[in-house]
XYZ file of C-alpha atoms in Angstrom:
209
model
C 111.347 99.009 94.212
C 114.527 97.083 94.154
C 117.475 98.221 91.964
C 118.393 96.565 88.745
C 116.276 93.757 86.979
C 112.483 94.158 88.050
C 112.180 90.784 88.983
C 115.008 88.474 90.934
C 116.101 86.076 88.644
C 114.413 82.503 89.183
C 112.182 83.848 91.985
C 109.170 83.008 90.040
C 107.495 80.154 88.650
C 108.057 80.988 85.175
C 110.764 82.717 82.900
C 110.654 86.625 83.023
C 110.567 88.806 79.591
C 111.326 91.720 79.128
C 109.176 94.049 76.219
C 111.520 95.626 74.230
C 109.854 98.717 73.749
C 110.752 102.439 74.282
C 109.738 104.655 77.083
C 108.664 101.480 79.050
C 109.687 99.107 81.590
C 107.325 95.813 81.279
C 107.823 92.445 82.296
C 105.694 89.345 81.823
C 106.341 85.925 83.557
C 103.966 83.835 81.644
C 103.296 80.906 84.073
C 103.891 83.222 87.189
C 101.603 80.825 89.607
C 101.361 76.822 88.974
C 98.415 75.764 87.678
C 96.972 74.264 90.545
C 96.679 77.906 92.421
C 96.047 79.518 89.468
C 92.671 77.073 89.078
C 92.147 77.747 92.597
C 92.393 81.428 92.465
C 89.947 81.797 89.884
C 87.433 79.209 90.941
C 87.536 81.211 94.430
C 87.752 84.784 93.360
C 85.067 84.307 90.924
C 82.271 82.689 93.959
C 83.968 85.396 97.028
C 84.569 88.733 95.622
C 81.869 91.511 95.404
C 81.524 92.091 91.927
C 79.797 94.830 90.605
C 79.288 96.340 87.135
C 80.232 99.689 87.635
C 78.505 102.772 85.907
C 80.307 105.689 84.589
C 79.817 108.982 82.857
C 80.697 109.118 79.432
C 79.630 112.213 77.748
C 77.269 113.175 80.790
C 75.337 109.688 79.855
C 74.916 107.238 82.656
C 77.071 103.901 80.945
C 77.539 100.392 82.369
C 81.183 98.934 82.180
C 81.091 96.085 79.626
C 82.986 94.011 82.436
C 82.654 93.639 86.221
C 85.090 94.848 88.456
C 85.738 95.395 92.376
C 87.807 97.040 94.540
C 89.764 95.803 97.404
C 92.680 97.177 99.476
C 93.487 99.462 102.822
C 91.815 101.856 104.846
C 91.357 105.117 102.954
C 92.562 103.497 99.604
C 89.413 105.499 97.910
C 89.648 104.696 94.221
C 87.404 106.502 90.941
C 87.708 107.111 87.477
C 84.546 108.724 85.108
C 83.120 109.739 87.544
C 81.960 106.920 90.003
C 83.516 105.434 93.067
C 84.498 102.076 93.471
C 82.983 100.834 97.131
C 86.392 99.653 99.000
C 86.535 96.017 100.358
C 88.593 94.608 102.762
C 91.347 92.373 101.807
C 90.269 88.354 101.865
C 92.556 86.076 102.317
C 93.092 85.003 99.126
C 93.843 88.196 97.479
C 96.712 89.033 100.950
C 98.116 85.908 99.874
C 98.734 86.960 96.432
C 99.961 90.604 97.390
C 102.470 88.745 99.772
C 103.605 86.401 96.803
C 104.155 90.235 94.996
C 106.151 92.199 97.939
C 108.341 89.013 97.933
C 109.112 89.124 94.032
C 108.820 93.046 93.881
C 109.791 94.184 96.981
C 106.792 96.740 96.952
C 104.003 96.952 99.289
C 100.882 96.848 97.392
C 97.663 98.546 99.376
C 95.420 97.958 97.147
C 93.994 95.642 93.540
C 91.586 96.123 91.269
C 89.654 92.764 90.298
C 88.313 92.924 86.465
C 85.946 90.223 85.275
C 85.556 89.706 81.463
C 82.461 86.998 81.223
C 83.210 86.186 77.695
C 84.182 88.045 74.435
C 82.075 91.106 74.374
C 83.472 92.189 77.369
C 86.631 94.666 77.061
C 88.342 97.553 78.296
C 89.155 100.685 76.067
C 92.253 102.403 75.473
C 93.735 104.211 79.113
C 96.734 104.208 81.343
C 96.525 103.643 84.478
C 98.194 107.219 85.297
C 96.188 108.496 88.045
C 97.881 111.100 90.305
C 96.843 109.166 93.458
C 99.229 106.400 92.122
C 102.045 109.186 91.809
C 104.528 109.762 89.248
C 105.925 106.428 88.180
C 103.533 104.121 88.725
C 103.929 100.282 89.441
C 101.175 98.045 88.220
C 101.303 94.101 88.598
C 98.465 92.145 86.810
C 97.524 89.041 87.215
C 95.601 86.976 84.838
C 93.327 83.663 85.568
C 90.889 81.951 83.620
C 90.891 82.313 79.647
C 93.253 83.684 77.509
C 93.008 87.477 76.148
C 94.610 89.170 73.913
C 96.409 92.907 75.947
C 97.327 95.605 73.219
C 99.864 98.509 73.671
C 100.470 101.706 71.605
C 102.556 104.582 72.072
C 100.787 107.894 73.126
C 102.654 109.721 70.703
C 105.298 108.476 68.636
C 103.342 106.886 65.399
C 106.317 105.030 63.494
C 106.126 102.543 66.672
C 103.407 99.638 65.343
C 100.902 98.581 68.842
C 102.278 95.522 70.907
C 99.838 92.436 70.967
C 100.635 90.167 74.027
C 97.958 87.037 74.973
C 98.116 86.647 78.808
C 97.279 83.629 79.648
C 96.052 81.817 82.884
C 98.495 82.076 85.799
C 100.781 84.939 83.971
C 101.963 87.843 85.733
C 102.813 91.246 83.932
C 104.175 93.998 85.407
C 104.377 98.150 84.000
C 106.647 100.507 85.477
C 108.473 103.112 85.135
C 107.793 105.703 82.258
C 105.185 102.732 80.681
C 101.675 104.607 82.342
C 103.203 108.058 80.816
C 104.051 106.990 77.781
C 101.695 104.642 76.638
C 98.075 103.936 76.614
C 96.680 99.801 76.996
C 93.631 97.985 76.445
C 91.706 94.174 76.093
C 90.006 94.562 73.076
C 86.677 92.830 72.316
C 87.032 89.376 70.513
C 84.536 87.441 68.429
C 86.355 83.947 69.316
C 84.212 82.168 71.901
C 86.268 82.410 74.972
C 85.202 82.039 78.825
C 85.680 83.983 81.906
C 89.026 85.595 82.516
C 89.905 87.423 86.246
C 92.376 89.803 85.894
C 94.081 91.528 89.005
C 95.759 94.400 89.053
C 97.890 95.482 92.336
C 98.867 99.193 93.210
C 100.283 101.305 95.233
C 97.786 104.564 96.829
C 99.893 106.981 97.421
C 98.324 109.104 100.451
């Protein structure tokens, strides 16, 4: 990853923030793609990608995710977590375009994304960080969010005088963890009773193999 500031300065579509928070490095730019490819991306991910709600183990018990999700990326880019698999896709062309929009901000080649689909409110992801060892020790995650607006909480793994971090991510914002962020803290999307409509999110990685 490049030296210095995460991001180049006016390389994106947006303004970049930085979190203020310790033992992290996260950056959102909120309206990282224009809205006319952030409507497309949605409208086409939605219809072209091979979605799939996954079931996991929890507690020995056969679960389905409250989501849907699918994984895409290079040859040998294997990808599990409780337990099950993810079947790996082959990049489509819209999802190389976005990874080339990334290596040109970032400066990191991403091999792989995992595409999350929350259908409306009851749909959610539990506390975790995405700390696998196959992503290796400081992992770089860049998420992309289309569609409706969700609410992405934060809290510190162990340091309880530090209050969880409430960010909305909103259609076409980009939001990037590095550094110490996957080791020191844990992230979720929380279930919402608002009525609220299909939101894509994306999130890029590196395999390390």
């Amino acid at each position: 990853m490049r030296q210095g500031s995460l991001f180049d300065q006016g390389s994106g579509n947006g303004t970049e923030q930085r979190l203020d928070l310790p033992d992290a490095d996260i950056r959102l730019i909120e309206h990282w793609l224009p809205l006319h490819d952030a409507n497309h991306y949605f409208q086409i991910l939605r219809q072209q990608l091979a979605w799939e709600q996954s079931v996991i183990q929890i507690y020995g018990k056969p679960t389905p995710i409250p989501r849907l999700n699918a994984w895409y990326g290079d040859p040998h880019c294997d990808y599990s977590y409780s337990g099950y698999q993810l079947p790996l896709h082959p990049w489509t062309e819209d999802l190389l375009a976005l990874r080339a929009q990334l290596h040109q901000l970032l400066g990191i080649s991403f091999n792989s994304v995992l595409a999350n689909c929350y259908r409306n409110g009851h749909d959610s992801v539990a506390w975790h960080a995405d700390n696998e060892p196959e992503l290796g020790p400081r992992p770089v995650i860049a998420s992309i969010s289309l569609g409706a607006s969700r609410r992405f909480v934060l809290k510190h793994r162990r340091r309880k005088d530090i209050d969880p971090v409430t960010i909305t991510l909103n259609h076409g914002a980009l939001l990037v963890m590095a550094g110490e962020t996957q080791h020191q803290w844990l992230h979720a999307l929380p279930k919402t009773r608002q009525a609220v409509g299909e939101r894509i999110n994306l999130t890029f990685r590196l395999i390390c193999r």
